[in-house]
Short mmCIF file of C-alpha atoms in Angstrom, two decimals:
data_model
loop_
_atom_site.label_atom_id
_atom_site.label_comp_id
_atom_site.label_asym_id
_atom_site.label_seq_id
_atom_site.Cartn_x
_atom_site.Cartn_y
_atom_site.Cartn_z
CA UNK A 1 0.07 0.02 0.00
CA UNK A 2 1.24 3.46 -0.85
CA UNK A 3 -0.42 6.47 0.61
CA UNK A 4 -0.28 9.65 -1.40
CA UNK A 5 2.35 11.81 0.21
CA UNK A 6 0.50 15.07 -0.44
CA UNK A 7 -2.64 13.81 1.49
CA UNK A 8 -0.88 12.18 4.39
CA UNK A 9 -2.27 14.56 6.97
CA UNK A 10 -5.85 13.09 7.22
CA UNK A 11 -6.87 15.31 10.01
CA UNK A 12 -5.95 18.54 8.27
CA UNK A 13 -7.24 17.61 4.79
CA UNK A 14 -10.07 15.29 5.37
CA UNK A 15 -9.29 12.81 2.62
CA UNK A 16 -6.52 10.35 1.53
CA UNK A 17 -5.59 8.25 -1.57
CA UNK A 18 -4.19 4.89 -1.35
CA UNK A 19 -2.86 2.42 -3.94
CA UNK A 20 -2.19 -1.26 -3.55
CA UNK A 21 -2.33 -4.42 -5.47
CA UNK A 22 -5.16 -5.68 -3.29
CA UNK A 23 -7.30 -2.63 -4.34
CA UNK A 24 -6.32 -3.42 -8.00
CA UNK A 25 -7.40 -7.18 -7.55
CA UNK A 26 -10.86 -5.93 -6.09
CA UNK A 27 -11.48 -3.43 -8.83
CA UNK A 28 -10.47 -5.96 -11.59
CA UNK A 29 -13.13 -8.43 -10.12
CA UNK A 30 -15.84 -5.68 -9.72
CA UNK A 31 -15.49 -4.09 -12.97
CA UNK A 32 -17.32 -6.60 -15.29
CA UNK A 33 -19.90 -7.18 -12.69
CA UNK A 34 -20.53 -3.40 -12.46
CA UNK A 35 -20.71 -3.01 -16.35
CA UNK A 36 -23.28 -5.83 -16.45
CA UNK A 37 -25.34 -4.08 -13.72
CA UNK A 38 -25.27 -0.79 -15.41
CA UNK A 39 -26.06 -2.30 -18.82
CA UNK A 40 -28.95 -4.33 -17.42
CA UNK A 41 -30.37 -1.52 -15.49
CA UNK A 42 -33.68 0.15 -16.60
CA UNK A 43 -33.12 3.12 -14.37
CA UNK A 44 -32.95 6.41 -16.33
CA UNK A 45 -29.63 8.23 -16.56
CA UNK A 46 -29.91 11.67 -14.95
CA UNK A 47 -28.43 15.06 -16.17
CA UNK A 48 -29.49 14.85 -19.64
CA UNK A 49 -28.41 11.27 -19.96
CA UNK A 50 -24.88 11.76 -18.63
CA UNK A 51 -25.00 10.40 -15.06
CA UNK A 52 -26.06 6.95 -13.91
CA UNK A 53 -26.54 7.41 -10.03
CA UNK A 54 -26.35 3.74 -9.57
CA UNK A 55 -27.39 3.47 -5.83
CA UNK A 56 -26.91 0.01 -4.47
CA UNK A 57 -26.19 -1.32 -7.86
CA UNK A 58 -23.05 -3.56 -7.24
CA UNK A 59 -23.93 -6.89 -5.96
CA UNK A 60 -21.00 -7.13 -3.55
CA UNK A 61 -21.29 -9.19 -0.23
CA UNK A 62 -21.78 -7.69 3.06
CA UNK A 63 -18.16 -8.06 3.57
CA UNK A 64 -17.37 -6.01 0.46
CA UNK A 65 -16.11 -9.20 -1.27
CA UNK A 66 -16.96 -9.59 -4.95
CA UNK A 67 -17.08 -13.23 -5.94
CA UNK A 68 -13.94 -14.78 -4.19
CA UNK A 69 -11.97 -11.38 -4.07
CA UNK A 70 -11.99 -9.91 -0.62
CA UNK A 71 -12.58 -6.23 0.02
CA UNK A 72 -9.07 -4.40 0.71
CA UNK A 73 -10.03 -3.19 4.28
CA UNK A 74 -6.41 -3.33 5.53
CA UNK A 75 -5.18 -1.27 2.72
CA UNK A 76 -7.97 1.26 2.99
CA UNK A 77 -7.15 1.85 6.64
CA UNK A 78 -10.65 0.89 7.51
CA UNK A 79 -12.16 -1.40 10.29
CA UNK A 80 -14.36 -4.01 8.83
CA UNK A 81 -18.24 -3.20 9.05
CA UNK A 82 -21.32 -4.48 7.14
CA UNK A 83 -21.50 -2.80 3.72
CA UNK A 84 -24.49 -2.03 1.58
CA UNK A 85 -24.29 -2.77 -2.11
CA UNK A 86 -21.97 -0.24 -3.59
CA UNK A 87 -23.27 2.73 -5.63
CA UNK A 88 -21.96 2.77 -9.20
CA UNK A 89 -21.67 6.36 -10.18
CA UNK A 90 -21.02 6.50 -13.83
CA UNK A 91 -20.65 9.65 -15.99
CA UNK A 92 -20.42 10.24 -19.66
CA UNK A 93 -18.99 12.80 -21.94
CA UNK A 94 -21.13 16.13 -21.73
CA UNK A 95 -21.77 15.85 -18.01
CA UNK A 96 -23.58 17.71 -16.73
CA UNK A 97 -26.56 18.57 -19.04
CA UNK A 98 -29.78 19.97 -17.84
CA UNK A 99 -32.31 17.36 -17.05
CA UNK A 100 -36.15 17.19 -16.26
CA UNK A 101 -35.34 16.21 -12.59
CA UNK A 102 -33.56 19.25 -11.66
CA UNK A 103 -34.34 23.00 -11.54
CA UNK A 104 -32.43 25.51 -13.51
CA UNK A 105 -30.95 26.78 -10.22
CA UNK A 106 -29.83 23.27 -9.16
CA UNK A 107 -28.30 22.77 -12.56
CA UNK A 108 -26.27 25.96 -12.45
CA UNK A 109 -25.09 24.96 -9.05
CA UNK A 110 -24.15 21.64 -10.46
CA UNK A 111 -22.24 23.30 -13.35
CA UNK A 112 -20.61 25.94 -11.27
CA UNK A 113 -19.99 24.48 -8.07
CA UNK A 114 -19.73 20.73 -8.85
CA UNK A 115 -23.06 20.14 -6.99
CA UNK A 116 -21.08 20.32 -3.72
CA UNK A 117 -22.53 18.56 -0.86
CA UNK A 118 -22.14 16.60 2.18
CA UNK A 119 -23.62 12.95 1.96
CA UNK A 120 -26.49 11.87 4.29
CA UNK A 121 -28.24 15.31 4.45
CA UNK A 122 -31.38 14.69 2.70
CA UNK A 123 -34.05 17.24 1.37
CA UNK A 124 -37.21 16.66 3.42
CA UNK A 125 -40.75 17.92 2.67
CA UNK A 126 -42.00 20.33 -0.15
CA UNK A 127 -39.37 22.96 0.90
CA UNK A 128 -36.53 20.47 0.87
CA UNK A 129 -35.21 21.28 4.34
CA UNK A 130 -31.86 19.57 4.96
CA UNK A 131 -31.80 17.03 7.78
CA UNK A 132 -29.25 14.19 8.69
CA UNK A 133 -31.22 11.09 7.74
CA UNK A 134 -28.17 8.99 6.70
CA UNK A 135 -25.29 9.38 9.16
CA UNK A 136 -22.44 7.92 7.16
CA UNK A 137 -19.25 6.92 8.98
CA UNK A 138 -16.94 7.56 6.03
CA UNK A 139 -17.01 7.45 2.22
CA UNK A 140 -14.68 5.21 0.15
CA UNK A 141 -14.46 5.55 -3.71
CA UNK A 142 -12.84 2.90 -5.82
CA UNK A 143 -12.31 3.63 -9.58
CA UNK A 144 -13.31 0.65 -11.60
CA UNK A 145 -12.07 1.45 -15.13
CA UNK A 146 -9.61 3.92 -16.98
CA UNK A 147 -10.73 7.39 -17.57
CA UNK A 148 -8.86 10.74 -18.33
CA UNK A 149 -8.29 13.06 -15.56
CA UNK A 150 -10.69 15.40 -17.02
CA UNK A 151 -13.53 12.70 -17.22
CA UNK A 152 -15.91 14.26 -14.44
CA UNK A 153 -13.39 13.58 -11.55
CA UNK A 154 -14.25 13.66 -7.87
CA UNK A 155 -13.87 17.13 -6.33
CA UNK A 156 -13.28 17.90 -2.74
CA UNK A 157 -12.69 20.93 -0.60
CA UNK A 158 -9.69 20.38 1.47
CA UNK A 159 -10.16 20.97 5.23
CA UNK A 160 -13.91 21.42 4.72
CA UNK A 161 -14.69 18.86 7.34
CA UNK A 162 -13.33 21.06 10.07
CA UNK A 163 -15.60 23.91 8.97
CA UNK A 164 -18.78 21.84 8.53
CA UNK A 165 -18.21 19.69 11.66
CA UNK A 166 -17.99 22.70 13.95
CA UNK A 167 -20.76 24.49 12.31
CA UNK A 168 -23.16 21.39 12.52
CA UNK A 169 -22.15 20.82 16.02
CA UNK A 170 -23.30 24.26 16.87
CA UNK A 171 -26.54 23.85 15.06
CA UNK A 172 -27.21 20.80 16.94
CA UNK A 173 -26.35 22.35 20.52
CA UNK A 174 -29.27 21.97 22.92
CA UNK A 175 -31.51 19.86 20.65
CA UNK A 176 -33.60 17.25 22.18
CA UNK A 177 -35.53 14.42 20.66
CA UNK A 178 -34.78 12.74 17.36
CA UNK A 179 -31.79 14.60 15.94
CA UNK A 180 -32.55 13.15 12.48
CA UNK A 181 -35.64 15.34 12.48
CA UNK A 182 -33.62 18.69 13.18
CA UNK A 183 -33.61 21.17 10.38
CA UNK A 184 -30.04 22.32 9.74
CA UNK A 185 -30.66 23.96 6.37
CA UNK A 186 -29.39 27.44 7.10
CA UNK A 187 -26.36 26.47 9.02
CA UNK A 188 -25.40 23.97 6.34
CA UNK A 189 -25.79 26.33 3.64
CA UNK A 190 -23.85 29.22 5.43
CA UNK A 191 -20.95 26.79 6.47
CA UNK A 192 -20.89 25.72 2.77
CA UNK A 193 -20.43 29.25 1.67
CA UNK A 194 -17.55 29.67 4.09
CA UNK A 195 -16.16 26.60 2.81
CA UNK A 196 -16.08 27.81 -0.82
CA UNK A 197 -14.41 31.04 0.52
CA UNK A 198 -11.79 29.59 2.61
CA UNK A 199 -11.09 25.95 1.49
CA UNK A 200 -9.01 24.95 -1.64
CA UNK A 201 -10.96 23.12 -4.33
CA UNK A 202 -9.10 19.98 -5.47
CA UNK A 203 -9.86 17.65 -8.37
CA UNK A 204 -9.14 13.98 -7.50
CA UNK A 205 -9.22 11.76 -10.79
CA UNK A 206 -8.52 8.11 -9.98
CA UNK A 207 -7.66 4.86 -11.74
CA UNK A 208 -8.03 1.09 -10.95
CA UNK A 209 -5.88 0.07 -8.11
CA UNK A 210 -6.42 3.41 -6.25
CA UNK A 211 -8.99 4.48 -3.76
CA UNK A 212 -10.13 7.72 -2.09
CA UNK A 213 -11.28 7.85 1.39
CA UNK A 214 -13.23 10.82 2.59
CA UNK A 215 -14.16 12.16 6.09
CA UNK A 216 -17.91 12.00 6.53
CA UNK A 217 -18.14 15.97 6.87
CA UNK A 218 -15.93 16.78 3.80
CA UNK A 219 -17.67 18.81 1.11
CA UNK A 220 -17.26 17.11 -2.27
CA UNK A 221 -18.90 16.92 -5.64
CA UNK A 222 -18.05 16.06 -9.31
CA UNK A 223 -16.47 18.30 -11.88
CA UNK A 224 -17.90 18.88 -15.28
CA UNK A 225 -16.62 16.58 -18.10
CA UNK A 226 -13.72 18.40 -19.75
CA UNK A 227 -13.53 18.75 -23.33
CA UNK A 228 -11.72 15.95 -25.17
CA UNK A 229 -11.60 13.71 -21.94
CA UNK A 230 -12.35 9.99 -22.58
CA UNK A 231 -13.34 7.00 -20.61
CA UNK A 232 -13.86 3.24 -21.05
CA UNK A 233 -17.45 2.10 -21.44
CA UNK A 234 -19.96 2.63 -20.16
CA UNK A 235 -18.38 5.74 -18.89
CA UNK A 236 -16.18 6.90 -15.91
CA UNK A 237 -17.19 4.39 -13.28
CA UNK A 238 -16.42 4.54 -9.48
CA UNK A 239 -17.84 2.31 -6.85
CA UNK A 240 -18.85 4.29 -3.52
CA UNK A 241 -19.36 2.74 -0.06
CA UNK A 242 -21.05 4.78 2.84
CA UNK A 243 -21.68 2.56 5.75
CA UNK A 244 -24.12 4.01 8.30
CA UNK A 245 -23.28 4.96 12.02
CA UNK A 246 -25.54 4.18 14.96
CA UNK A 247 -26.66 7.70 15.40
CA UNK A 248 -26.74 11.26 14.43
CA UNK A 249 -24.87 11.99 17.71
CA UNK A 250 -22.00 9.70 16.56
CA UNK A 251 -22.09 11.47 13.21
CA UNK A 252 -21.50 14.69 14.75
CA UNK A 253 -18.52 13.84 16.76
CA UNK A 254 -15.10 15.14 15.66
CA UNK A 255 -13.34 11.68 15.81
#
């Protein structure tokens, strides 16, 4: 395993990249299974046909294994926990394009700000108020096929987990009852604006044999597909895992 020297300070940056033979073996086993899952799916691609969201699309085991190839827990620096079927996020040339499922304002934000967000904060009700309905422990992305650096890479705002964590802990201070029902929309949006002003935006293209692990409070998104970028069919494909924590209180901790 080789950790990217530039990203060695996990606490400060909120992300790390690792490379190893075990990660490459897992990606090689998962890639044909993933391609079949994407090809066989009847779920419509979003963003004008340029993004396959692929929630729970990879039929991996609860231990992360694909077939007889074990999930590379040790190389990722993660403790084994039960895993959901991985998301298969696939983008094509032209991403993003306007889609019927997205407002004009949301599309502009996707185009200009990479649809920057925290996972697990879901829009609730007709006004789409943000609440922590899915308190993820961490996010791990494992590229499954070859793609150019400009093929809609993952984007992170380095250090944003520190800004967001502090702001959200303050937003929950004194809360009683079910924390997953607490509206944090205003605090979240204000903290995200601060992130855009103070945290460096970094693009993280990847290839099979690599993986990126993100802190659960790290603001991240997907860059637009660069002109001339190419990827293997069916498009730039990454498997994402986001196991859940026992509670929102655990999610809020700075550990």
